[in-house]
Amino acid sequence: MTKTVWLFPGQGSQAVGMGADLKDLPAAQAKLARADEILGWSVLDVCRGEESQLARTLYTQPCLYAIASILVDALAEGNLKPDFVAGHSLGEYVALYAAGVFDFESGLRLVKRRAELMDTAEGGKMVALLGFDREKLQDFIDKTDGVVLANDNSDGQAVISGTPEAVDAVVASVKTKKAVALNVSGAFHSPLMAEAAQEFAALLEPIPFNDAAIPVLSNVDPTPCTEGAQLKERLVKQMTGSVRWREIMAKLPELGVEKAVEIGPGQVLAGLLKRGYSAIARENISSASDVAKVL
């Protein structure tokens, strides 16, 4: 059997029209209806609406979670199951759902509150960097108060996060092929999210986390884990901790993974994997029609 990992993208992968054909899946209709009740708005309506609304954190995260979780359900109904799961930032919540750590509604409620906290965050800045000297970047980060490596995506792609002054200072000091300021108001995955993280941890505390049926590679710790309590602890740390995606990718060949299936819109994670680990076969499932093809 081919050893497989399911990967779940995070914010930035969304696209207008995503999930349009999920309404054709009988099993999806009940979950979409329940999602609309919990959120107070329609996932599919937002997904086929204005790009500006879908791109807002408040809506992006619940939409991505709902759509990817429904795709997971459809694959599971076809008796497909991976050997490992991992998700980038918001995608980690779908990974935990896919592994049976919590149910759909519990995950959606967590994502809803996470999105609200992040949507109202202020005073921070995030910049994506492409093509840089990793050692020099880390050196400047270490020397500059108020900035951290938020998303360590690959050898040539990263996101720094922190106060606007600190982020600008690092960008001015490090030679890059490209530096792009992200359209966010907060310094996500940095210590500046500590207050929001504390509130979120209190919300997480009473929610039961089952032991995972599938090992999960977490953002803050890329080692496979199935223990529910440990997975919850890792999730608490995620809001202020770095997304260690480069290390997650490096772990896959060590685990004998031969195939990666990116579940959700776009092929961001497959693209990162292709550049660094092309020997791992890649597949994308973003719609009901894609599910039909693999079943």
PDB file of C-alpha atoms in Angstrom:
ATOM      1  CA  MET A   1       0.000   0.000   0.000  1.00  0.00           C
ATOM      2  CA  THR A   2       1.178   3.510  -0.851  1.00  0.00           C
ATOM      3  CA  LYS A   3       1.874   5.496   2.303  1.00  0.00           C
ATOM      4  CA  THR A   4      -0.147   8.721   2.033  1.00  0.00           C
ATOM      5  CA  VAL A   5      -0.501  12.061   3.817  1.00  0.00           C
ATOM      6  CA  TRP A   6      -3.513  14.367   3.562  1.00  0.00           C
ATOM      7  CA  LEU A   7      -2.588  18.052   3.603  1.00  0.00           C
ATOM      8  CA  PHE A   8      -4.979  20.918   4.337  1.00  0.00           C
ATOM      9  CA  PRO A   9      -4.236  24.494   3.203  1.00  0.00           C
ATOM     10  CA  GLY A  10      -4.867  27.610   5.263  1.00  0.00           C
ATOM     11  CA  GLN A  11      -5.870  31.190   4.697  1.00  0.00           C
ATOM     12  CA  GLY A  12      -4.759  32.493   1.309  1.00  0.00           C
ATOM     13  CA  SER A  13      -5.885  29.402  -0.586  1.00  0.00           C
ATOM     14  CA  GLN A  14      -9.519  30.516  -0.761  1.00  0.00           C
ATOM     15  CA  ALA A  15     -11.106  31.270  -4.137  1.00  0.00           C
ATOM     16  CA  VAL A  16     -14.517  32.572  -5.182  1.00  0.00           C
ATOM     17  CA  GLY A  17     -16.645  29.632  -6.270  1.00  0.00           C
ATOM     18  CA  MET A  18     -14.929  27.063  -4.077  1.00  0.00           C
ATOM     19  CA  GLY A  19     -17.198  24.311  -2.831  1.00  0.00           C
ATOM     20  CA  ALA A  20     -19.884  25.127  -5.399  1.00  0.00           C
ATOM     21  CA  ASP A  21     -20.694  21.497  -6.212  1.00  0.00           C
ATOM     22  CA  LEU A  22     -20.682  20.241  -2.612  1.00  0.00           C
ATOM     23  CA  LYS A  23     -24.427  20.831  -2.455  1.00  0.00           C
ATOM     24  CA  ASP A  24     -24.723  17.859  -4.833  1.00  0.00           C
ATOM     25  CA  LEU A  25     -23.407  15.522  -2.121  1.00  0.00           C
ATOM     26  CA  PRO A  26     -26.349  14.321   0.011  1.00  0.00           C
ATOM     27  CA  ALA A  27     -24.118  13.930   3.086  1.00  0.00           C
ATOM     28  CA  ALA A  28     -22.875  17.504   2.707  1.00  0.00           C
ATOM     29  CA  GLN A  29     -26.266  19.186   2.829  1.00  0.00           C
ATOM     30  CA  ALA A  30     -26.849  18.552   6.535  1.00  0.00           C
ATOM     31  CA  LYS A  31     -23.384  19.781   7.479  1.00  0.00           C
ATOM     32  CA  LEU A  32     -23.708  22.929   5.379  1.00  0.00           C
ATOM     33  CA  ALA A  33     -27.075  23.642   6.990  1.00  0.00           C
ATOM     34  CA  ARG A  34     -25.593  23.136  10.471  1.00  0.00           C
ATOM     35  CA  ALA A  35     -22.625  25.336   9.596  1.00  0.00           C
ATOM     36  CA  ASP A  36     -24.967  28.116   8.511  1.00  0.00           C
ATOM     37  CA  GLU A  37     -26.816  27.847  11.846  1.00  0.00           C
ATOM     38  CA  ILE A  38     -23.601  28.057  13.878  1.00  0.00           C
ATOM     39  CA  LEU A  39     -22.106  30.893  11.845  1.00  0.00           C
ATOM     40  CA  GLY A  40     -25.264  32.905  11.242  1.00  0.00           C
ATOM     41  CA  TRP A  41     -24.477  33.163   7.522  1.00  0.00           C
ATOM     42  CA  SER A  42     -24.283  30.855   4.517  1.00  0.00           C
ATOM     43  CA  VAL A  43     -20.937  29.274   3.652  1.00  0.00           C
ATOM     44  CA  LEU A  44     -21.892  28.685   0.017  1.00  0.00           C
ATOM     45  CA  ASP A  45     -23.332  32.197  -0.371  1.00  0.00           C
ATOM     46  CA  VAL A  46     -20.066  33.736   0.871  1.00  0.00           C
ATOM     47  CA  CYS A  47     -18.020  31.432  -1.351  1.00  0.00           C
ATOM     48  CA  ARG A  48     -19.887  32.551  -4.460  1.00  0.00           C
ATOM     49  CA  GLY A  49     -20.117  36.201  -3.392  1.00  0.00           C
ATOM     50  CA  GLU A  50     -17.650  39.087  -3.442  1.00  0.00           C
ATOM     51  CA  GLU A  51     -13.947  38.265  -3.237  1.00  0.00           C
ATOM     52  CA  SER A  52     -13.428  41.041  -0.683  1.00  0.00           C
ATOM     53  CA  GLN A  53     -15.803  39.366   1.769  1.00  0.00           C
ATOM     54  CA  LEU A  54     -14.408  35.866   1.267  1.00  0.00           C
ATOM     55  CA  ALA A  55     -10.873  37.219   1.793  1.00  0.00           C
ATOM     56  CA  ARG A  56     -11.774  38.645   5.202  1.00  0.00           C
ATOM     57  CA  THR A  57     -10.431  36.431   8.001  1.00  0.00           C
ATOM     58  CA  LEU A  58     -13.833  36.363   9.695  1.00  0.00           C
ATOM     59  CA  TYR A  59     -15.301  34.489   6.707  1.00  0.00           C
ATOM     60  CA  THR A  60     -12.258  32.813   5.141  1.00  0.00           C
ATOM     61  CA  GLN A  61     -11.429  30.495   7.997  1.00  0.00           C
ATOM     62  CA  PRO A  62     -14.910  29.020   8.626  1.00  0.00           C
ATOM     63  CA  CYS A  63     -15.457  28.573   4.871  1.00  0.00           C
ATOM     64  CA  LEU A  64     -12.166  26.736   4.398  1.00  0.00           C
ATOM     65  CA  TYR A  65     -12.814  24.533   7.431  1.00  0.00           C
ATOM     66  CA  ALA A  66     -16.365  23.629   6.378  1.00  0.00           C
ATOM     67  CA  ILE A  67     -15.513  22.844   2.770  1.00  0.00           C
ATOM     68  CA  ALA A  68     -12.394  20.797   3.480  1.00  0.00           C
ATOM     69  CA  SER A  69     -14.145  18.870   6.278  1.00  0.00           C
ATOM     70  CA  ILE A  70     -17.003  17.950   3.958  1.00  0.00           C
ATOM     71  CA  LEU A  71     -14.497  16.725   1.358  1.00  0.00           C
ATOM     72  CA  VAL A  72     -12.870  14.620   4.094  1.00  0.00           C
ATOM     73  CA  ASP A  73     -16.272  13.100   4.896  1.00  0.00           C
ATOM     74  CA  ALA A  74     -16.850  12.239   1.247  1.00  0.00           C
ATOM     75  CA  LEU A  75     -13.476  10.521   0.991  1.00  0.00           C
ATOM     76  CA  ALA A  76     -14.062   8.644   4.244  1.00  0.00           C
ATOM     77  CA  GLU A  77     -17.413   7.381   2.947  1.00  0.00           C
ATOM     78  CA  GLY A  78     -15.440   5.889   0.071  1.00  0.00           C
ATOM     79  CA  ASN A  79     -13.216   4.086   2.612  1.00  0.00           C
ATOM     80  CA  LEU A  80     -10.200   6.249   1.841  1.00  0.00           C
ATOM     81  CA  LYS A  81      -7.918   6.951   4.771  1.00  0.00           C
ATOM     82  CA  PRO A  82      -4.415   8.456   4.947  1.00  0.00           C
ATOM     83  CA  ASP A  83      -1.477   7.339   7.052  1.00  0.00           C
ATOM     84  CA  PHE A  84      -0.795  10.887   8.303  1.00  0.00           C
ATOM     85  CA  VAL A  85      -2.492  14.302   8.267  1.00  0.00           C
ATOM     86  CA  ALA A  86      -1.159  17.860   8.510  1.00  0.00           C
ATOM     87  CA  GLY A  87      -2.635  21.304   7.945  1.00  0.00           C
ATOM     88  CA  HIS A  88      -1.100  24.725   7.399  1.00  0.00           C
ATOM     89  CA  SER A  89      -2.249  27.125  10.157  1.00  0.00           C
ATOM     90  CA  LEU A  90      -6.070  27.065   9.884  1.00  0.00           C
ATOM     91  CA  GLY A  91      -5.687  23.777   7.992  1.00  0.00           C
ATOM     92  CA  GLU A  92      -4.531  22.071  11.189  1.00  0.00           C
ATOM     93  CA  TYR A  93      -8.132  22.213  12.449  1.00  0.00           C
ATOM     94  CA  VAL A  94      -9.279  20.208   9.421  1.00  0.00           C
ATOM     95  CA  ALA A  95      -6.411  17.768  10.001  1.00  0.00           C
ATOM     96  CA  LEU A  96      -7.592  17.236  13.586  1.00  0.00           C
ATOM     97  CA  TYR A  97     -11.151  16.728  12.373  1.00  0.00           C
ATOM     98  CA  ALA A  98      -9.976  14.233   9.745  1.00  0.00           C
ATOM     99  CA  ALA A  99      -8.098  12.349  12.472  1.00  0.00           C
ATOM    100  CA  GLY A 100     -11.234  12.129  14.642  1.00  0.00           C
ATOM    101  CA  VAL A 101      -9.925  14.385  17.413  1.00  0.00           C
ATOM    102  CA  PHE A 102     -13.176  16.383  17.552  1.00  0.00           C
ATOM    103  CA  ASP A 103     -16.474  16.472  15.684  1.00  0.00           C
ATOM    104  CA  PHE A 104     -17.447  18.852  12.887  1.00  0.00           C
ATOM    105  CA  GLU A 105     -19.443  21.225  15.067  1.00  0.00           C
ATOM    106  CA  SER A 106     -16.796  21.509  17.799  1.00  0.00           C
ATOM    107  CA  GLY A 107     -14.142  22.266  15.206  1.00  0.00           C
ATOM    108  CA  LEU A 108     -16.308  24.852  13.465  1.00  0.00           C
ATOM    109  CA  ARG A 109     -17.081  26.641  16.742  1.00  0.00           C
ATOM    110  CA  LEU A 110     -13.361  26.806  17.503  1.00  0.00           C
ATOM    111  CA  VAL A 111     -12.578  28.105  14.028  1.00  0.00           C
ATOM    112  CA  LYS A 112     -15.374  30.669  14.264  1.00  0.00           C
ATOM    113  CA  ARG A 113     -13.948  32.111  17.483  1.00  0.00           C
ATOM    114  CA  ARG A 114     -10.386  31.930  16.183  1.00  0.00           C
ATOM    115  CA  ALA A 115     -11.433  33.883  13.096  1.00  0.00           C
ATOM    116  CA  GLU A 116     -13.182  36.504  15.222  1.00  0.00           C
ATOM    117  CA  LEU A 117     -10.116  37.000  17.415  1.00  0.00           C
ATOM    118  CA  MET A 118      -7.769  37.241  14.448  1.00  0.00           C
ATOM    119  CA  ASP A 119     -10.122  39.505  12.501  1.00  0.00           C
ATOM    120  CA  THR A 120     -10.077  42.080  15.308  1.00  0.00           C
ATOM    121  CA  ALA A 121      -6.320  41.912  15.963  1.00  0.00           C
ATOM    122  CA  GLU A 122      -4.527  45.245  15.523  1.00  0.00           C
ATOM    123  CA  GLY A 123      -1.074  46.774  15.597  1.00  0.00           C
ATOM    124  CA  GLY A 124       0.804  44.111  13.689  1.00  0.00           C
ATOM    125  CA  LYS A 125       2.243  43.448  10.260  1.00  0.00           C
ATOM    126  CA  MET A 126       3.155  40.372   8.218  1.00  0.00           C
ATOM    127  CA  VAL A 127       5.387  40.233   5.136  1.00  0.00           C
ATOM    128  CA  ALA A 128       6.006  37.246   2.854  1.00  0.00           C
ATOM    129  CA  LEU A 129       9.598  36.847   1.685  1.00  0.00           C
ATOM    130  CA  LEU A 130      10.750  34.937  -1.389  1.00  0.00           C
ATOM    131  CA  GLY A 131      14.341  34.103  -2.234  1.00  0.00           C
ATOM    132  CA  PHE A 132      16.620  34.946   0.689  1.00  0.00           C
ATOM    133  CA  ASP A 133      19.625  33.785   2.655  1.00  0.00           C
ATOM    134  CA  ARG A 134      18.068  31.820   5.512  1.00  0.00           C
ATOM    135  CA  GLU A 135      20.994  32.250   7.884  1.00  0.00           C
ATOM    136  CA  LYS A 136      21.076  36.020   7.372  1.00  0.00           C
ATOM    137  CA  LEU A 137      17.296  36.299   7.742  1.00  0.00           C
ATOM    138  CA  GLN A 138      17.361  34.431  11.043  1.00  0.00           C
ATOM    139  CA  ASP A 139      20.287  36.530  12.221  1.00  0.00           C
ATOM    140  CA  PHE A 140      18.426  39.795  11.592  1.00  0.00           C
ATOM    141  CA  ILE A 141      15.287  38.420  13.247  1.00  0.00           C
ATOM    142  CA  ASP A 142      17.300  37.414  16.304  1.00  0.00           C
ATOM    143  CA  LYS A 143      18.809  40.910  16.520  1.00  0.00           C
ATOM    144  CA  THR A 144      15.484  42.737  16.129  1.00  0.00           C
ATOM    145  CA  ASP A 145      12.966  42.957  18.948  1.00  0.00           C
ATOM    146  CA  GLY A 146       9.319  42.585  18.001  1.00  0.00           C
ATOM    147  CA  VAL A 147       9.570  40.296  14.964  1.00  0.00           C
ATOM    148  CA  VAL A 148       9.518  36.513  14.480  1.00  0.00           C
ATOM    149  CA  LEU A 149       9.557  33.940  11.698  1.00  0.00           C
ATOM    150  CA  ALA A 150       5.810  33.239  11.566  1.00  0.00           C
ATOM    151  CA  ASN A 151       5.538  30.842   8.609  1.00  0.00           C
ATOM    152  CA  ASP A 152       8.612  28.799   7.737  1.00  0.00           C
ATOM    153  CA  ASN A 153       7.120  27.458   4.517  1.00  0.00           C
ATOM    154  CA  SER A 154      10.152  26.248   2.559  1.00  0.00           C
ATOM    155  CA  ASP A 155      13.819  26.935   1.978  1.00  0.00           C
ATOM    156  CA  GLY A 156      12.967  29.908  -0.219  1.00  0.00           C
ATOM    157  CA  GLN A 157       9.654  31.116   1.203  1.00  0.00           C
ATOM    158  CA  ALA A 158       8.799  32.501   4.626  1.00  0.00           C
ATOM    159  CA  VAL A 159       6.567  35.012   6.393  1.00  0.00           C
ATOM    160  CA  ILE A 160       7.759  37.321   9.151  1.00  0.00           C
ATOM    161  CA  SER A 161       5.384  38.820  11.692  1.00  0.00           C
ATOM    162  CA  GLY A 162       5.544  41.483  14.389  1.00  0.00           C
ATOM    163  CA  THR A 163       5.314  45.207  14.971  1.00  0.00           C
ATOM    164  CA  PRO A 164       5.315  47.271  11.757  1.00  0.00           C
ATOM    165  CA  GLU A 165       8.591  48.948  12.731  1.00  0.00           C
ATOM    166  CA  ALA A 166      10.380  45.679  13.437  1.00  0.00           C
ATOM    167  CA  VAL A 167       9.067  43.940  10.331  1.00  0.00           C
ATOM    168  CA  ASP A 168      10.071  46.894   8.137  1.00  0.00           C
ATOM    169  CA  ALA A 169      13.548  46.913   9.691  1.00  0.00           C
ATOM    170  CA  VAL A 170      14.120  43.248   8.825  1.00  0.00           C
ATOM    171  CA  VAL A 171      12.763  43.675   5.292  1.00  0.00           C
ATOM    172  CA  ALA A 172      15.111  46.618   4.757  1.00  0.00           C
ATOM    173  CA  SER A 173      18.090  44.617   6.031  1.00  0.00           C
ATOM    174  CA  VAL A 174      17.635  41.303   4.214  1.00  0.00           C
ATOM    175  CA  LYS A 175      18.146  40.922   0.480  1.00  0.00           C
ATOM    176  CA  THR A 176      15.189  39.081  -1.087  1.00  0.00           C
ATOM    177  CA  LYS A 177      13.848  38.397  -4.563  1.00  0.00           C
ATOM    178  CA  LYS A 178      10.457  39.611  -3.430  1.00  0.00           C
ATOM    179  CA  ALA A 179       8.816  40.970  -0.280  1.00  0.00           C
ATOM    180  CA  VAL A 180       5.013  41.243  -0.146  1.00  0.00           C
ATOM    181  CA  ALA A 181       3.056  42.781   2.731  1.00  0.00           C
ATOM    182  CA  LEU A 182       0.067  40.608   3.592  1.00  0.00           C
ATOM    183  CA  ASN A 183      -3.387  42.130   3.834  1.00  0.00           C
ATOM    184  CA  VAL A 184      -3.851  41.454   7.558  1.00  0.00           C
ATOM    185  CA  SER A 185      -4.161  43.777  10.536  1.00  0.00           C
ATOM    186  CA  GLY A 186      -2.582  41.519  13.130  1.00  0.00           C
ATOM    187  CA  ALA A 187       0.793  39.883  13.672  1.00  0.00           C
ATOM    188  CA  PHE A 188      -0.446  36.298  13.442  1.00  0.00           C
ATOM    189  CA  HIS A 189       1.736  33.464  14.746  1.00  0.00           C
ATOM    190  CA  SER A 190       3.727  35.853  16.917  1.00  0.00           C
ATOM    191  CA  PRO A 191       3.890  36.822  20.614  1.00  0.00           C
ATOM    192  CA  LEU A 192       1.731  39.855  19.778  1.00  0.00           C
ATOM    193  CA  MET A 193      -1.206  37.414  19.630  1.00  0.00           C
ATOM    194  CA  ALA A 194      -0.666  36.406  23.276  1.00  0.00           C
ATOM    195  CA  GLU A 195      -3.824  38.045  24.603  1.00  0.00           C
ATOM    196  CA  ALA A 196      -5.983  36.464  21.904  1.00  0.00           C
ATOM    197  CA  ALA A 197      -4.230  33.140  22.474  1.00  0.00           C
ATOM    198  CA  GLN A 198      -5.005  33.282  26.195  1.00  0.00           C
ATOM    199  CA  GLU A 199      -8.696  33.850  25.498  1.00  0.00           C
ATOM    200  CA  PHE A 200      -8.692  31.083  22.916  1.00  0.00           C
ATOM    201  CA  ALA A 201      -6.967  28.661  25.325  1.00  0.00           C
ATOM    202  CA  ALA A 202      -9.796  29.221  27.822  1.00  0.00           C
ATOM    203  CA  LEU A 203     -12.291  28.331  25.083  1.00  0.00           C
ATOM    204  CA  LEU A 204     -10.334  25.197  24.180  1.00  0.00           C
ATOM    205  CA  GLU A 205      -9.981  23.946  27.745  1.00  0.00           C
ATOM    206  CA  PRO A 206     -13.411  22.309  28.239  1.00  0.00           C
ATOM    207  CA  ILE A 207     -13.603  20.822  24.731  1.00  0.00           C
ATOM    208  CA  PRO A 208     -12.757  17.103  24.743  1.00  0.00           C
ATOM    209  CA  PHE A 209      -9.982  16.065  22.381  1.00  0.00           C
ATOM    210  CA  ASN A 210     -10.069  12.380  21.457  1.00  0.00           C
ATOM    211  CA  ASP A 211      -6.892  10.492  20.725  1.00  0.00           C
ATOM    212  CA  ALA A 212      -6.314  10.724  16.978  1.00  0.00           C
ATOM    213  CA  ALA A 213      -7.106   7.744  14.773  1.00  0.00           C
ATOM    214  CA  ILE A 214      -4.456   9.051  12.342  1.00  0.00           C
ATOM    215  CA  PRO A 215      -1.106  10.573  13.419  1.00  0.00           C
ATOM    216  CA  VAL A 216      -1.095  14.382  13.152  1.00  0.00           C
ATOM    217  CA  LEU A 217       1.945  16.510  12.296  1.00  0.00           C
ATOM    218  CA  SER A 218       1.305  19.813  14.066  1.00  0.00           C
ATOM    219  CA  ASN A 219       2.453  23.297  13.075  1.00  0.00           C
ATOM    220  CA  VAL A 220       4.440  23.892  16.268  1.00  0.00           C
ATOM    221  CA  ASP A 221       5.789  20.322  16.429  1.00  0.00           C
ATOM    222  CA  PRO A 222       6.144  18.303  13.215  1.00  0.00           C
ATOM    223  CA  THR A 223       6.513  14.942  14.964  1.00  0.00           C
ATOM    224  CA  PRO A 224       3.544  12.571  14.430  1.00  0.00           C
ATOM    225  CA  CYS A 225       1.215  12.477  17.430  1.00  0.00           C
ATOM    226  CA  THR A 226      -2.044  10.728  18.341  1.00  0.00           C
ATOM    227  CA  GLU A 227      -2.458  11.728  22.007  1.00  0.00           C
ATOM    228  CA  GLY A 228      -5.459  14.039  22.358  1.00  0.00           C
ATOM    229  CA  ALA A 229      -4.093  16.037  25.308  1.00  0.00           C
ATOM    230  CA  GLN A 230      -0.822  16.687  23.515  1.00  0.00           C
ATOM    231  CA  LEU A 231      -2.593  17.702  20.299  1.00  0.00           C
ATOM    232  CA  LYS A 232      -4.682  20.200  22.275  1.00  0.00           C
ATOM    233  CA  GLU A 233      -1.530  21.626  23.886  1.00  0.00           C
ATOM    234  CA  ARG A 234       0.046  22.030  20.454  1.00  0.00           C
ATOM    235  CA  LEU A 235      -3.061  23.787  19.148  1.00  0.00           C
ATOM    236  CA  VAL A 236      -3.000  26.246  22.058  1.00  0.00           C
ATOM    237  CA  LYS A 237       0.567  27.179  21.113  1.00  0.00           C
ATOM    238  CA  GLN A 238      -0.263  27.558  17.423  1.00  0.00           C
ATOM    239  CA  MET A 239      -1.681  31.084  17.591  1.00  0.00           C
ATOM    240  CA  THR A 240       1.605  32.537  18.879  1.00  0.00           C
ATOM    241  CA  GLY A 241       3.959  29.882  17.504  1.00  0.00           C
ATOM    242  CA  SER A 242       5.615  29.546  14.127  1.00  0.00           C
ATOM    243  CA  VAL A 243       4.121  27.386  11.378  1.00  0.00           C
ATOM    244  CA  ARG A 244       7.007  24.937  10.840  1.00  0.00           C
ATOM    245  CA  TRP A 245       5.853  23.736   7.425  1.00  0.00           C
ATOM    246  CA  ARG A 246       9.371  23.316   6.031  1.00  0.00           C
ATOM    247  CA  GLU A 247      10.061  20.793   8.798  1.00  0.00           C
ATOM    248  CA  ILE A 248       6.745  19.032   8.227  1.00  0.00           C
ATOM    249  CA  MET A 249       7.668  18.512   4.564  1.00  0.00           C
ATOM    250  CA  ALA A 250      11.130  17.270   5.521  1.00  0.00           C
ATOM    251  CA  LYS A 251       9.539  14.750   7.878  1.00  0.00           C
ATOM    252  CA  LEU A 252       7.425  13.121   5.170  1.00  0.00           C
ATOM    253  CA  PRO A 253      10.239  11.209   3.390  1.00  0.00           C
ATOM    254  CA  GLU A 254      11.521  10.068   6.804  1.00  0.00           C
ATOM    255  CA  LEU A 255       8.073   8.596   7.479  1.00  0.00           C
ATOM    256  CA  GLY A 256       8.090   6.809   4.129  1.00  0.00           C
ATOM    257  CA  VAL A 257       5.331   8.947   2.628  1.00  0.00           C
ATOM    258  CA  GLU A 258       5.041   8.381  -1.120  1.00  0.00           C
ATOM    259  CA  LYS A 259       1.932  10.418  -1.930  1.00  0.00           C
ATOM    260  CA  ALA A 260       0.450  13.712  -0.715  1.00  0.00           C
ATOM    261  CA  VAL A 261      -3.195  14.662  -1.278  1.00  0.00           C
ATOM    262  CA  GLU A 262      -3.991  18.345  -0.801  1.00  0.00           C
ATOM    263  CA  ILE A 263      -7.631  18.656   0.234  1.00  0.00           C
ATOM    264  CA  GLY A 264      -9.156  22.091  -0.272  1.00  0.00           C
ATOM    265  CA  PRO A 265      -8.949  24.889  -2.853  1.00  0.00           C
ATOM    266  CA  GLY A 266      -5.749  25.586  -4.756  1.00  0.00           C
ATOM    267  CA  GLN A 267      -2.433  23.786  -4.835  1.00  0.00           C
ATOM    268  CA  VAL A 268      -0.294  25.949  -2.546  1.00  0.00           C
ATOM    269  CA  LEU A 269       0.987  23.075  -0.421  1.00  0.00           C
ATOM    270  CA  ALA A 270       1.464  20.764  -3.407  1.00  0.00           C
ATOM    271  CA  GLY A 271       3.541  23.512  -5.033  1.00  0.00           C
ATOM    272  CA  LEU A 272       5.805  23.806  -1.997  1.00  0.00           C
ATOM    273  CA  LEU A 273       6.203  20.034  -1.916  1.00  0.00           C
ATOM    274  CA  LYS A 274       6.962  19.820  -5.635  1.00  0.00           C
ATOM    275  CA  ARG A 275       9.858  22.271  -5.340  1.00  0.00           C
ATOM    276  CA  GLY A 276      11.495  20.509  -2.414  1.00  0.00           C
ATOM    277  CA  TYR A 277      10.356  16.893  -2.550  1.00  0.00           C
ATOM    278  CA  SER A 278       9.347  16.088  -6.119  1.00  0.00           C
ATOM    279  CA  ALA A 279       9.675  12.332  -5.533  1.00  0.00           C
ATOM    280  CA  ILE A 280       6.464  12.463  -3.490  1.00  0.00           C
ATOM    281  CA  ALA A 281       3.454  12.142  -5.808  1.00  0.00           C
ATOM    282  CA  ARG A 282       0.899  14.940  -5.480  1.00  0.00           C
ATOM    283  CA  GLU A 283      -2.855  15.111  -5.947  1.00  0.00           C
ATOM    284  CA  ASN A 284      -5.459  17.809  -5.290  1.00  0.00           C
ATOM    285  CA  ILE A 285      -9.069  17.318  -4.220  1.00  0.00           C
ATOM    286  CA  SER A 286     -11.064  20.535  -4.130  1.00  0.00           C
ATOM    287  CA  SER A 287     -14.561  19.556  -5.286  1.00  0.00           C
ATOM    288  CA  ALA A 288     -17.193  16.837  -5.310  1.00  0.00           C
ATOM    289  CA  SER A 289     -16.178  15.977  -8.874  1.00  0.00           C
ATOM    290  CA  ASP A 290     -12.584  15.422  -7.708  1.00  0.00           C
ATOM    291  CA  VAL A 291     -13.862  13.066  -5.014  1.00  0.00           C
ATOM    292  CA  ALA A 292     -15.856  11.120  -7.618  1.00  0.00           C
ATOM    293  CA  LYS A 293     -12.713  10.653  -9.709  1.00  0.00           C
ATOM    294  CA  VAL A 294     -10.733   8.996  -6.905  1.00  0.00           C
ATOM    295  CA  LEU A 295     -13.511   6.777  -5.536  1.00  0.00           C
TER     296      LEU A 295
END
